[in-house]
Coordinates of C-alpha atoms and ligand atoms in Angstrom, one line a residue:
M1 CA -8.2 0.6 51.2
T2 CA -10.2 -2.7 51.3
T3 CA -8.9 -6.2 52.3
A4 CA -8.8 -7.1 48.7
D5 CA -6.2 -4.4 47.9
R6 CA -3.7 -5.4 50.5
K7 CA -1.9 -8.4 52.0
P8 CA -3.9 -10.0 54.8
R9 CA -3.2 -8.3 58.1
V10 CA -2.0 -10.7 60.8
F11 CA -1.7 -9.8 64.5
S12 CA -0.8 -11.9 67.5
G13 CA 0.7 -11.5 71.0
I14 CA 2.5 -13.4 73.7
Q15 CA 2.8 -12.6 77.4
P16 CA 6.2 -11.9 79.0
T17 CA 5.3 -14.0 82.0
S18 CA 8.4 -16.4 82.1
D19 CA 12.1 -16.2 81.4
S20 CA 11.7 -18.5 78.4
F21 CA 8.9 -19.4 76.0
H22 CA 8.0 -23.1 75.8
L23 CA 7.5 -25.7 73.1
G24 CA 3.7 -25.2 73.2
N25 CA 4.1 -21.5 72.5
Y26 CA 6.5 -22.3 69.7
L27 CA 4.5 -25.0 67.9
G28 CA 1.1 -23.6 68.7
A29 CA 1.8 -20.0 67.6
L30 CA 5.4 -18.7 67.2
R31 CA 6.4 -20.9 64.3
Q32 CA 3.3 -19.6 62.4
W33 CA 4.3 -16.1 63.3
V34 CA 7.7 -16.6 61.6
A35 CA 6.2 -18.2 58.5
M36 CA 3.4 -15.5 58.1
Q37 CA 5.9 -12.7 57.8
D38 CA 6.3 -13.6 54.2
T39 CA 2.7 -13.9 53.3
A40 CA 1.1 -11.2 55.4
D41 CA 1.4 -7.7 56.8
A42 CA 2.2 -9.1 60.2
L43 CA 2.3 -7.3 63.6
Y44 CA 3.5 -9.2 66.6
C45 CA 3.4 -7.9 70.2
V46 CA 4.8 -8.7 73.6
V47 CA 1.7 -8.2 75.6
D48 CA 3.0 -6.8 78.9
Q49 CA -0.3 -5.2 79.8
H50 CA -1.8 -8.7 79.9
A51 CA 1.0 -9.9 82.0
I52 CA 0.0 -7.6 84.9
T53 CA -3.3 -9.4 85.3
V54 CA -1.5 -11.8 87.5
D55 CA 1.0 -11.1 90.3
H56 CA 4.2 -9.6 89.0
D57 CA 7.5 -7.9 90.0
P58 CA 8.0 -4.7 87.9
K59 CA 11.7 -5.2 87.5
V60 CA 11.3 -8.8 86.4
L61 CA 8.4 -7.8 84.0
H62 CA 10.6 -5.2 82.3
Q63 CA 13.5 -7.7 81.9
R64 CA 11.1 -10.4 80.6
S65 CA 9.6 -8.1 78.0
R66 CA 13.0 -7.4 76.6
A67 CA 14.0 -11.1 76.8
S68 CA 10.8 -12.1 75.1
A69 CA 11.5 -9.7 72.2
A70 CA 15.0 -11.2 72.0
Q71 CA 13.6 -14.7 71.8
L72 CA 11.2 -13.7 69.0
L73 CA 14.0 -12.3 67.0
A74 CA 16.1 -15.4 67.7
L75 CA 13.3 -17.5 66.4
G76 CA 13.3 -15.7 63.1
L77 CA 11.1 -12.6 63.3
D78 CA 12.7 -10.0 61.1
P79 CA 11.9 -6.3 61.9
E80 CA 12.3 -5.6 58.1
R81 CA 9.4 -8.1 57.4
C82 CA 7.1 -7.7 60.3
T83 CA 6.3 -5.1 63.0
L84 CA 7.5 -6.2 66.5
F85 CA 6.6 -4.1 69.5
I86 CA 5.7 -4.0 73.2
Q87 CA 2.0 -3.5 73.9
S88 CA 2.3 -0.8 76.6
Q89 CA 4.1 1.5 74.1
V90 CA 1.0 1.7 72.1
P91 CA -1.7 3.3 74.3
E92 CA -4.5 2.8 71.7
H93 CA -4.9 -0.8 72.8
A94 CA -6.1 0.3 76.2
M95 CA -8.2 3.1 74.7
L96 CA -10.1 0.6 72.5
A97 CA -10.4 -1.9 75.4
W98 CA -12.4 0.7 77.4
I99 CA -14.9 1.1 74.5
L100 CA -15.2 -2.7 73.9
G101 CA -15.6 -3.3 77.6
T102 CA -18.8 -1.3 77.4
E103 CA -20.0 -3.6 74.6
T104 CA -19.3 -6.8 76.5
G105 CA -22.0 -8.5 78.5
F106 CA -21.1 -9.4 82.1
G107 CA -22.4 -13.0 81.5
E108 CA -20.5 -13.2 78.3
A109 CA -17.2 -12.3 80.0
S110 CA -18.0 -14.7 82.9
R111 CA -18.1 -17.6 80.5
M112 CA -14.4 -17.3 79.6
T113 CA -12.7 -20.5 80.7
Q114 CA -9.2 -19.0 81.0
F115 CA -10.5 -16.5 83.6
K116 CA -12.0 -19.4 85.6
D117 CA -8.7 -21.4 85.4
K118 CA -6.4 -18.5 86.2
S119 CA -8.5 -17.0 89.0
A120 CA -8.7 -20.4 90.7
K121 CA -4.9 -20.4 90.9
Q122 CA -4.6 -16.9 92.3
E123 CA -5.0 -15.7 95.9
R124 CA -6.4 -12.4 94.7
T125 CA -8.4 -12.1 91.5
T126 CA -8.7 -8.7 89.8
V127 CA -11.0 -7.0 87.4
G128 CA -8.0 -6.8 85.0
L129 CA -7.9 -10.6 84.8
F130 CA -11.6 -10.7 84.2
T131 CA -11.4 -8.2 81.4
Y132 CA -8.3 -9.8 79.8
P133 CA -10.2 -11.1 76.8
V134 CA -11.6 -7.6 76.2
L135 CA -8.1 -6.1 76.0
M136 CA -7.2 -9.0 73.7
A137 CA -10.1 -8.1 71.5
A138 CA -8.8 -4.5 71.4
D139 CA -5.3 -5.7 70.5
I140 CA -6.6 -7.5 67.5
L141 CA -9.4 -5.1 66.3
V142 CA -7.3 -2.0 66.6
Y143 CA -5.1 -3.2 63.7
Q144 CA -8.1 -4.2 61.4
T145 CA -6.7 -7.8 61.6
D146 CA -7.7 -10.5 59.2
Q147 CA -6.0 -13.5 60.8
V148 CA -4.8 -14.3 64.3
P149 CA -2.3 -17.2 64.6
V150 CA -2.8 -18.7 68.1
G151 CA -3.1 -22.1 69.9
E152 CA -6.4 -23.8 70.6
D153 CA -6.6 -22.4 74.1
Q154 CA -7.2 -18.9 72.6
R155 CA -10.1 -20.0 70.4
Q156 CA -12.8 -18.8 72.9
H157 CA -11.1 -15.4 73.2
L158 CA -11.0 -15.1 69.5
E159 CA -14.7 -15.8 69.3
L160 CA -15.4 -13.0 71.7
S161 CA -13.2 -10.6 69.5
R162 CA -15.3 -11.6 66.5
D163 CA -18.6 -11.1 68.4
L164 CA -17.5 -7.7 69.7
A165 CA -16.4 -6.6 66.2
G166 CA -19.7 -7.7 64.7
R167 CA -21.8 -6.1 67.5
F168 CA -20.0 -2.8 67.3
N169 CA -20.3 -2.7 63.5
G170 CA -24.0 -3.6 63.7
T171 CA -24.7 -0.8 66.3
Y172 CA -22.5 2.0 65.1
G173 CA -21.7 1.2 61.5
D174 CA -18.8 -0.6 59.8
T175 CA -15.7 0.0 61.9
F176 CA -13.7 -3.2 62.4
I177 CA -12.7 -6.2 60.3
V178 CA -14.0 -9.4 61.9
P179 CA -10.9 -11.5 62.4
E180 CA -10.4 -15.2 61.7
P181 CA -8.5 -17.5 64.0
Y182 CA -5.5 -19.2 62.3
I183 CA -5.0 -22.5 64.3
V184 CA -2.8 -25.3 62.9
K185 CA -4.7 -28.5 63.8
E186 CA -1.8 -30.8 64.4
T187 CA 0.0 -28.5 66.9
A188 CA -3.1 -26.6 68.2
T189 CA -2.5 -28.0 71.7
I190 CA 0.9 -29.4 72.7
K191 CA 0.5 -31.4 75.8
D192 CA 2.5 -31.5 79.0
L193 CA 5.3 -34.1 78.9
A194 CA 4.6 -35.4 82.4
E195 CA 0.8 -35.1 82.3
P196 CA -0.3 -35.5 78.7
E197 CA -4.0 -35.0 79.5
K198 CA -3.1 -31.3 80.2
K199 CA -1.8 -28.6 77.8
M200 CA 1.9 -27.8 78.1
S201 CA 2.1 -24.6 80.2
K202 CA 4.6 -22.7 82.2
S203 CA 2.5 -23.4 85.3
S204 CA 3.1 -27.2 84.9
T205 CA 3.1 -29.0 88.2
S206 CA 6.1 -31.2 87.1
P207 CA 9.5 -29.6 86.3
R208 CA 9.8 -32.1 83.5
G209 CA 6.4 -31.4 82.0
C210 CA 7.3 -28.1 80.2
L211 CA 10.1 -27.9 77.7
Y212 CA 11.5 -24.4 77.5
L213 CA 13.1 -23.0 74.4
L214 CA 16.0 -21.8 76.5
D215 CA 16.6 -25.1 78.3
E216 CA 20.1 -26.5 77.8
P217 CA 20.1 -29.2 75.0
N218 CA 20.9 -31.9 77.5
L219 CA 18.0 -30.9 79.7
M220 CA 15.7 -30.9 76.6
R221 CA 16.9 -34.5 75.8
K222 CA 16.2 -35.6 79.4
K223 CA 12.7 -34.1 79.4
I224 CA 11.9 -35.9 76.2
K225 CA 13.4 -39.2 77.3
S226 CA 11.5 -39.0 80.6
A227 CA 8.2 -38.0 79.0
V228 CA 5.2 -40.1 80.1
T229 CA 4.3 -42.6 77.5
D230 CA 1.5 -45.2 77.7
S231 CA 1.4 -48.8 78.5
G232 CA 2.2 -51.1 75.5
G233 CA 5.3 -50.3 73.5
E234 CA 3.8 -49.5 70.2
V235 CA 4.5 -46.1 68.5
R236 CA 1.0 -45.4 67.3
Y237 CA -1.2 -42.3 67.1
D238 CA -4.3 -42.4 69.3
M239 CA -4.9 -39.2 71.3
D240 CA -7.6 -40.9 73.5
A241 CA -5.9 -44.2 74.3
K242 CA -2.2 -43.1 73.9
P243 CA -2.1 -39.3 74.7
G244 CA 1.6 -39.3 75.7
V245 CA 3.0 -41.0 72.6
S246 CA 0.5 -39.1 70.3
N247 CA 1.8 -35.8 71.7
L248 CA 5.4 -36.9 71.1
L249 CA 4.4 -37.9 67.5
N250 CA 2.9 -34.5 66.9
I251 CA 6.1 -32.8 68.2
Y252 CA 8.3 -35.0 66.1
A253 CA 6.3 -34.5 62.9
A254 CA 6.3 -30.7 63.4
L255 CA 10.0 -30.3 64.2
G256 CA 11.3 -33.1 62.0
E257 CA 9.2 -31.8 59.0
T258 CA 7.6 -35.2 58.4
T259 CA 4.2 -36.7 59.1
V260 CA 2.7 -38.8 61.9
G261 CA 2.0 -41.6 59.3
K262 CA 5.6 -41.8 58.2
L263 CA 6.8 -41.9 61.8
E264 CA 4.4 -44.7 62.7
A265 CA 5.8 -46.7 59.7
E266 CA 9.4 -45.9 60.6
Y267 CA 9.0 -47.0 64.2
A268 CA 6.8 -50.1 63.6
G269 CA 8.3 -52.9 65.6
K270 CA 10.7 -50.6 67.5
G271 CA 10.1 -49.6 71.1
Y272 CA 9.5 -46.3 72.8
G273 CA 13.3 -46.1 73.7
D274 CA 14.5 -45.7 70.1
F275 CA 11.6 -43.3 69.3
K276 CA 12.3 -41.0 72.2
G277 CA 16.0 -41.1 71.7
D278 CA 15.7 -39.9 68.1
L279 CA 13.0 -37.3 69.1
A280 CA 15.4 -36.0 71.8
D281 CA 18.0 -35.3 69.1
V282 CA 15.5 -33.7 66.8
V283 CA 14.3 -31.4 69.6
A284 CA 17.8 -30.5 70.8
D285 CA 19.0 -29.8 67.2
A286 CA 15.9 -27.7 66.3
L287 CA 15.7 -25.6 69.5
G288 CA 19.3 -25.8 70.8
P289 CA 20.6 -22.8 68.8
I290 CA 17.9 -20.4 70.1
A291 CA 19.5 -19.7 73.4
A292 CA 22.8 -18.5 71.9
K293 CA 20.9 -16.3 69.4
T294 CA 18.8 -14.8 72.2
R295 CA 21.9 -13.9 74.2
E296 CA 23.3 -12.2 71.1
Y297 CA 20.2 -10.0 70.8
L298 CA 20.3 -9.3 74.5
A299 CA 24.0 -8.3 74.4
D300 CA 23.0 -5.1 72.5
K301 CA 20.1 -3.7 74.6
A302 CA 20.2 -0.3 72.9
E303 CA 19.7 -1.8 69.4
L304 CA 17.0 -4.2 70.7
D305 CA 15.1 -1.3 72.3
R306 CA 15.5 0.8 69.1
I307 CA 13.9 -2.1 67.1
L308 CA 11.0 -2.2 69.6
T309 CA 10.5 1.6 69.6
A310 CA 10.5 1.7 65.8
G311 CA 7.9 -1.2 65.8
A312 CA 5.7 0.6 68.3
E313 CA 5.8 3.8 66.2
K314 CA 4.7 1.9 63.1
A315 CA 2.0 0.1 65.1
R316 CA 0.7 3.3 66.7
H317 CA 0.3 4.9 63.3
L318 CA -2.1 2.1 62.3
A319 CA -3.8 1.9 65.6
A320 CA -4.5 5.7 65.8
R321 CA -6.5 5.4 62.5
T322 CA -8.8 2.9 64.0
I323 CA -9.2 4.9 67.2
A324 CA -10.1 8.0 65.3
K325 CA -12.8 6.0 63.5
A326 CA -14.1 4.3 66.6
Y327 CA -14.1 7.6 68.6
K328 CA -16.1 9.3 65.9
R329 CA -18.6 6.4 65.7
I330 CA -19.2 6.3 69.4
G331 CA -19.6 10.1 69.7
F332 CA -16.3 11.0 71.5
Y333 CA -14.2 14.1 70.8
P334 CA -10.9 13.1 69.0
P335 CA -7.9 12.6 71.2
V336 CA -5.8 15.8 71.4
A337 CA -2.3 15.7 69.9
L338 CA 0.7 16.1 72.3
Ligands
AQP401 N1 0.4 -26.0 75.1 C1 0.2 -25.2 74.0 N2 0.0 -25.7 72.8 C2 -0.3 -24.8 71.7 N3 -0.2 -23.5 71.8 C3 0.0 -23.0 73.0 N4 0.0 -21.7 73.5 C4 0.3 -21.7 74.8 N5 0.4 -22.9 75.3 C5 0.2 -23.7 74.2 C6 -0.1 -20.5 72.6 O1 1.0 -19.7 72.8 C7 0.6 -18.3 72.5 C8 1.1 -17.4 73.7 O2 0.2 -17.7 74.7 P1 0.3 -16.9 76.1 O3 0.8 -15.6 76.0 O4 -1.0 -17.2 76.9 O5 1.5 -17.8 76.7 P2 1.7 -18.4 78.0 O6 1.2 -17.4 79.1 O7 3.2 -18.7 78.0 O8 0.8 -19.7 78.0 P3 0.8 -20.7 79.2 O9 2.2 -21.3 79.4 O10 -0.3 -21.6 78.8 O11 0.5 -19.8 80.4 P4 -0.2 -20.2 81.8 O12 0.7 -21.3 82.4 O13 -0.2 -18.9 82.5 O14 -1.5 -20.8 81.4 C9 -0.9 -18.3 72.3 O15 -1.2 -18.3 71.0 C10 -1.3 -19.7 72.9 O16 -2.5 -20.2 72.3

């Protein structure tokens, strides 16, 4: 079957490295995941194998993988319309990562900025953290993915995936689809609320900088109201001169389903106080219900795990086809059936 005969294949993953996803994850990626269920053949994955590239506690990792899946369902992923699974349940990702690692230049991998950032924060840096982008390429290529909805911070890794697909195809013959990034410009990088020159991240240095989807609505309101804004009281979009207000405008436009231009007109002549107060309500209304829905999914662990196992079986079926092709191309014997 060619790409023209089928819906575009979409794949993306998220790490279970915190108890709750944050607003950056949601607007940068997860909202697109939900929307693309209807337009694409979508596979979404909780990438627990990526999560062990930094220090972790096995028990906590296991709980967070399940809690991550529950949040994804609470956000609107529907197992009838997409394939949702846990990465480690599909060993083909790691099988392909080994092959792709042998195609990756050491210098090429050394240029990955996420490795530089994350290794600087760790006491102990591992080969696994270094080869993270190769595993990510395998995640994507093993499903013959057309589009990958991610935030801007993943663009460089996506480029590597494209390069590896093209290189393998050129050397061994057509094997992989070369994937395209799907990055929504307006929400490509949601900034930290306390330090708007940095991206919002769970490793924020300020407790008010990162807005978690499972925060209590009142805490969400407080975080928005105490967000760093800029000098001058004008609600105007200017990412260079007014990064704090511009970030809030992007968040408001995305969650309030309006545009930055309309918001600028609406708040002309009004101060930051009114603007932040209204945004606080928009955020709390949009995200507040997620916590209760997540708890509902977590209340029936057996059903949740059944959904994930069914997703992994579906995913594995597709991944095994690519592995068979790649193994043949590279000169391996086929994997034996159990
Ligand atoms: N601030 C952001 N703006 C837009 N998109 C973002 N993403 C992450 N932060 C932002 C996107 O979320 C998806 C999942 O990424 P991840 O698995 O790397 O998530 P994370 O580990 O939770 O990201 P953090 O918080 O940024 O981690 P640390 O603190 O470890 O660096 C991806 O599509 C990503 O682009």
